[in-house]
Coordinates of C-alpha atoms in Angstrom, one line a residue:
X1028 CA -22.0 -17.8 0.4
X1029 CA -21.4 -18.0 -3.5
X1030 CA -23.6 -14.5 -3.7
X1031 CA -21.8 -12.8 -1.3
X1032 CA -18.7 -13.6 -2.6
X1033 CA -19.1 -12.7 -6.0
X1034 CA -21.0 -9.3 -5.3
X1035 CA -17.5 -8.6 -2.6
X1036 CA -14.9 -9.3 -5.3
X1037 CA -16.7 -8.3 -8.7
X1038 CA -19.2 -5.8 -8.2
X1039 CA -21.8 -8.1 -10.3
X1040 CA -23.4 -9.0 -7.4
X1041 CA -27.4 -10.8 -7.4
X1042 CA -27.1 -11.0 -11.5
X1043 CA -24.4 -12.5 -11.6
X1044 CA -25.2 -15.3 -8.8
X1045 CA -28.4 -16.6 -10.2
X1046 CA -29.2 -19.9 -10.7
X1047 CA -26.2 -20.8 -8.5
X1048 CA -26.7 -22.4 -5.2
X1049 CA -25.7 -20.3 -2.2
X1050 CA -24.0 -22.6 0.6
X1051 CA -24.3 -20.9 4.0
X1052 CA -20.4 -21.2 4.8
X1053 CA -17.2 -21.4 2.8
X1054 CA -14.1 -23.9 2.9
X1055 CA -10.4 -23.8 2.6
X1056 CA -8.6 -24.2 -0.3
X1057 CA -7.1 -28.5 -0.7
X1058 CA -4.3 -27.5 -2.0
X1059 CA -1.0 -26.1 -0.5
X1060 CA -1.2 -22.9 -0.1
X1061 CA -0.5 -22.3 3.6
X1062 CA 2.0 -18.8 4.2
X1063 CA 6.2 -19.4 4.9
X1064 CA 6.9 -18.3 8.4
X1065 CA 6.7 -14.7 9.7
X1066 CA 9.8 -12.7 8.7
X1067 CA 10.9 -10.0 11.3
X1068 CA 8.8 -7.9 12.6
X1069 CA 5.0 -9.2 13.7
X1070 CA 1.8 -8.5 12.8
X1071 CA 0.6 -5.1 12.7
X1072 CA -2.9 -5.7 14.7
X1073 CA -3.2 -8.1 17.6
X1074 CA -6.9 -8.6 17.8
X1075 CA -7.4 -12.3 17.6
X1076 CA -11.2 -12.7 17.8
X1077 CA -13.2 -12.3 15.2
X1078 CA -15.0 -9.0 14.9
X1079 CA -18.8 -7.8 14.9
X1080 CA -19.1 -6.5 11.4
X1081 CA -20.7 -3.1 11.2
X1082 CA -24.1 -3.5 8.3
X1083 CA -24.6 -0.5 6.9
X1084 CA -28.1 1.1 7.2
X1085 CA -29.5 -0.3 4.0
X1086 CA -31.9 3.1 4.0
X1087 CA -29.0 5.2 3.3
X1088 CA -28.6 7.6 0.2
X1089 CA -25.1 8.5 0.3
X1090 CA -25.1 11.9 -2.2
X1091 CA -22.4 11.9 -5.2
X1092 CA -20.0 14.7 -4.4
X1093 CA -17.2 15.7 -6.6
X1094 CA -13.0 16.6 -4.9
X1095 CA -14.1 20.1 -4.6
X1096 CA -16.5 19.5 -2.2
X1097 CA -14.2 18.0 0.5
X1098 CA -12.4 20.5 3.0
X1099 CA -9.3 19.9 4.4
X1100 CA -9.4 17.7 6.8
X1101 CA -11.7 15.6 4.6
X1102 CA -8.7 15.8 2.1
X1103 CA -6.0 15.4 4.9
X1104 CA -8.0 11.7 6.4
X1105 CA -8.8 10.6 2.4
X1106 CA -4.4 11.7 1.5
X1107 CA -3.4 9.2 5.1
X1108 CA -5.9 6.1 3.7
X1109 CA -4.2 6.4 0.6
X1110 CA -0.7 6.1 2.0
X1111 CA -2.0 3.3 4.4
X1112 CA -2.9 1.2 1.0
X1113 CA -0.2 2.2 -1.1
X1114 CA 2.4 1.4 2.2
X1115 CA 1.3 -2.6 2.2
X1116 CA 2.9 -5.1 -0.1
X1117 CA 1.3 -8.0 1.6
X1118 CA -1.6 -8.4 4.0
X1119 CA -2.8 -11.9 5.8
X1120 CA -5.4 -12.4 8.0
X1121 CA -9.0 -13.6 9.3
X1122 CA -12.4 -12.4 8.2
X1123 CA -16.2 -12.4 8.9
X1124 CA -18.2 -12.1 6.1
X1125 CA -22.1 -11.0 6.2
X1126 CA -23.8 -11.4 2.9
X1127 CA -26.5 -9.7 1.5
X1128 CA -29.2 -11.7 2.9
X1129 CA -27.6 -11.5 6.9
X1130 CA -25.7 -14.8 6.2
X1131 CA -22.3 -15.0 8.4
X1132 CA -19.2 -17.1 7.0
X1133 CA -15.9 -16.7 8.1
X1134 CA -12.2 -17.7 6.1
X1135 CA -8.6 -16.6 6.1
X1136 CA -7.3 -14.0 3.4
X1137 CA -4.1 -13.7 1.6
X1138 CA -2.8 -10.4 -0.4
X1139 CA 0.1 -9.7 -2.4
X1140 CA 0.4 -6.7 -4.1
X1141 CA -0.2 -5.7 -6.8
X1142 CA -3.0 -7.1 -7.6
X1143 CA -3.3 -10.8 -6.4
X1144 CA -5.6 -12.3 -3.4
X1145 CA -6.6 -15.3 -2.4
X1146 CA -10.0 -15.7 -0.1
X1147 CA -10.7 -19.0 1.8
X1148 CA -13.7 -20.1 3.7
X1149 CA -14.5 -22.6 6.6
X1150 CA -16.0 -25.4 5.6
X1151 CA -18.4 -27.1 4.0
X1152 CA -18.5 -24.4 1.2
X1153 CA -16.1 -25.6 -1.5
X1154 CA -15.6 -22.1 -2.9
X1155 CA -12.2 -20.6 -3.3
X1156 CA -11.5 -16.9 -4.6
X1157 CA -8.4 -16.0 -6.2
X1158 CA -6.7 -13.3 -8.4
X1159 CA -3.9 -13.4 -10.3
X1160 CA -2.8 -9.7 -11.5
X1161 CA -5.1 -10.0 -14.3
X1162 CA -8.0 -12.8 -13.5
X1163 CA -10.4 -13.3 -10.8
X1164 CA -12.2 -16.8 -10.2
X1165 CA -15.0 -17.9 -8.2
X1166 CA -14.5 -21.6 -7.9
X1167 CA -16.4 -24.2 -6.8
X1168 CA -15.0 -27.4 -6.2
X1169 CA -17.9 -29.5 -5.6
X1170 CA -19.1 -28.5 -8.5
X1171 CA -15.7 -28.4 -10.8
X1172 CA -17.0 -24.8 -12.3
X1173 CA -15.6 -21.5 -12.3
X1174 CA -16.5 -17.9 -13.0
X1175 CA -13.9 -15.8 -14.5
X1176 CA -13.6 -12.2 -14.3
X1177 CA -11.4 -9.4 -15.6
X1178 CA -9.5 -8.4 -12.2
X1179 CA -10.5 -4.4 -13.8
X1180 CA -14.3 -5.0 -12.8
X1181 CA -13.0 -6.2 -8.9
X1182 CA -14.0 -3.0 -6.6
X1183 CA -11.5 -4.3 -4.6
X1184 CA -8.4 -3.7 -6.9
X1185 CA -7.9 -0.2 -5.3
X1186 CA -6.7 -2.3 -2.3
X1187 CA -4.8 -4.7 -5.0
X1188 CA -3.1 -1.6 -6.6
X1189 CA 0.1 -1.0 -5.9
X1190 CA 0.1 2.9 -5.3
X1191 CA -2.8 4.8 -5.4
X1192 CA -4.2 8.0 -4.2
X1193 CA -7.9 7.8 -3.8
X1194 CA -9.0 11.3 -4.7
X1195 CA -7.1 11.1 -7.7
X1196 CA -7.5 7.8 -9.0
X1197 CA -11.2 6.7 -7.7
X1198 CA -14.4 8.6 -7.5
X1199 CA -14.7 9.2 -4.1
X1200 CA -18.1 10.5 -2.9
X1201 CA -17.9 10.8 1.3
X1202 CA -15.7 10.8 3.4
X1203 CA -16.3 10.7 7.4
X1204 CA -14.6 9.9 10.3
X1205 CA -15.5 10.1 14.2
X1206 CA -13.7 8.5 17.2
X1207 CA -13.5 4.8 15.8
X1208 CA -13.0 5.1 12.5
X1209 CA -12.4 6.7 9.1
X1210 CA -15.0 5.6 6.0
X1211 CA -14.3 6.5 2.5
X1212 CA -17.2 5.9 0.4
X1213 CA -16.1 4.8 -3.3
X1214 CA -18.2 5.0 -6.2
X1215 CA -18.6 2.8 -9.8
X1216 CA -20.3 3.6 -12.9
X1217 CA -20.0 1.1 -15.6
X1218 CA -22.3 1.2 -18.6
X1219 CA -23.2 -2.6 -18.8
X1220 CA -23.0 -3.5 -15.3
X1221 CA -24.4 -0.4 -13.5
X1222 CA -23.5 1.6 -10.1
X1223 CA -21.5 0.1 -7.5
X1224 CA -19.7 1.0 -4.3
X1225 CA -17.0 0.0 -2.0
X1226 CA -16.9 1.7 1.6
X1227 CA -13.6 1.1 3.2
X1228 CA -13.3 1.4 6.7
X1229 CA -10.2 2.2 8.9
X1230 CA -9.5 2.6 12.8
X1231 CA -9.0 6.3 13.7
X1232 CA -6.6 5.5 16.3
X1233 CA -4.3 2.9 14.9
X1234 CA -5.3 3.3 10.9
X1235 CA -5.3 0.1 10.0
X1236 CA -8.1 -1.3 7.3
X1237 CA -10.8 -2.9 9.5
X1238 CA -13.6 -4.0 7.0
X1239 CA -14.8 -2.9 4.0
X1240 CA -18.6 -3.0 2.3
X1241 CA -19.4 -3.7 -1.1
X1242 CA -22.9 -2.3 -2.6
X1243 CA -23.6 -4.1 -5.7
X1244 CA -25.6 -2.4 -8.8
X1245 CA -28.8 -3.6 -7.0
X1246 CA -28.3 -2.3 -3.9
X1247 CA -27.3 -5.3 -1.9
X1248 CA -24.4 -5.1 0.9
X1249 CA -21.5 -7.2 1.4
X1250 CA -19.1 -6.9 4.1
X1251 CA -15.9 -7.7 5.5
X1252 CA -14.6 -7.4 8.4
X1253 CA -10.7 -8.3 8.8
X1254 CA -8.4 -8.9 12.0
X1255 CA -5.2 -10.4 13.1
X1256 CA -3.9 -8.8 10.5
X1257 CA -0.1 -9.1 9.4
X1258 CA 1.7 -7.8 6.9
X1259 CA 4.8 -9.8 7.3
X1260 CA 4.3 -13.0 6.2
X1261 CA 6.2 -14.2 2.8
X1262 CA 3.7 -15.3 0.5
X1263 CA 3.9 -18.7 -1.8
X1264 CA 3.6 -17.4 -5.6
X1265 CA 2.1 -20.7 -5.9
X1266 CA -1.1 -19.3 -4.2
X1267 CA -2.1 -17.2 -6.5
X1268 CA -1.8 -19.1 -9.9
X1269 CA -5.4 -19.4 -11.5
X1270 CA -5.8 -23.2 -13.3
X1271 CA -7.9 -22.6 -16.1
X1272 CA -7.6 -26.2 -17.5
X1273 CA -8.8 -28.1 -14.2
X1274 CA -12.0 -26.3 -13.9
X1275 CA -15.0 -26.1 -16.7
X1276 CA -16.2 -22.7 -17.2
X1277 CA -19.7 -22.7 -17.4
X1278 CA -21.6 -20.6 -20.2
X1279 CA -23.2 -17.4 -19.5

């Protein structure tokens, strides 16, 4: 759905989306953007079947907690996400999104770091989300419109960046982990949008990132799941070049 997208990639989430229609599924790009073949190696999950995303309890109050307030292994789980993410140059695969209002669409995802992704959904939805390093754009083809967005206001550019270590560079405010999995809890304050937050989620046994959660200024939830992941695909450039002259931007 248009909402959901646009609250899982810029943070803007239910303000942003009015007035546009929300389609209940998503479609692949028409243009050729399909992966090279794998190069050595193989994909680093082998789960093939789409997931059951895990929806946050929309009750919960997640307290703000500052790096002090983490003990070791706290610190020790946040120091091995961060060397996950900073370890990928490229990640392909499937996902399941559930939007705000319990909506399910599902799509293929392409990253390339730093800083460039492209998101496509089944059809019918004509929407297709890409960055560029700088950009992000929410088009829709049907309609011939697209939203533009400085790629600094994407939640998801710590997953974009090209090193990072998350207790130094992000506000990080929980961090848990039990038998399945390890949750960092990411927090956003920005004076004209408000507070948002992005809750990644990785697999305690194997590490790998297995969805993520974005909680836009108003308190709605996105999420992701991924699978059949693999990070050893040779991207086309060509998939994440943003034409701003075949699309009218509309005003607001």
């Amino acid at each position: 759905m248009v909402a959901g997208a646009i609250t899982v990639l810029t943070a803007t989430g239910h303000a942003a989306a009015q007035g546009t229609p929300a389609p209940k599924a998503g479609q692949k790009s028409g243009g050729p953007v399909s992966a090279s073949e794998p190069q050595r190696g193989g994909p680093v999950a082998t789960q093939t079947t789409p997931p059951n995303p895990i929806i946050p309890d929309p009750r919960r109050n997640v307290p703000a907690s500052i790096f002090t307030s983490f003990d070791a292994n706290q610190k020790a789980q946040a120091a091995k996400v961060s060397a996950y993410l900073s370890s990928l140059q490229t990640l392909v695969g499937n996902f399941v999104q559930v939007g705000p209002d319990g909506s399910k669409t599902k799509g293929d995802f392409y990253i390339q770091k730093p800083g460039k992704v492209r998101f496509e959904y089944e059809p019918p939805t004509p929407i297709d989300i890409v960055a560029d390093g700088s950009s992000l754009v929410v088009r829709d083809r049907k309609l011939a419109t697209q939203d533009v967005y400085p790629l600094s206001q994407t939640p998801l550019r710590y997953l974009l960046s090209d090193r990072i270590d998350l207790l130094k560079d992000t506000n990080v405010i929980a961090v848990s982990s039990d038998d399945l999995y390890v949750t960092i809890t990411i927090e956003e304050k920005q004076a004209l949008i408000g507070t948002s937050r992005l809750m990644l989620m990785l697999g305690a046994k194997d590490g790998q990132l297995k969805q993520w959660t974005v909680t836009d200024p108003q308190g709605y939830d996105t999420t992701i799941a991924v699978y059949n992941l693999d990070t050893t695909k040779k991207l086309d450039p060509a998939m994440f070049k943003i034409d701003f002259t075949n699309y009218s931007t509309p005003p607001g």
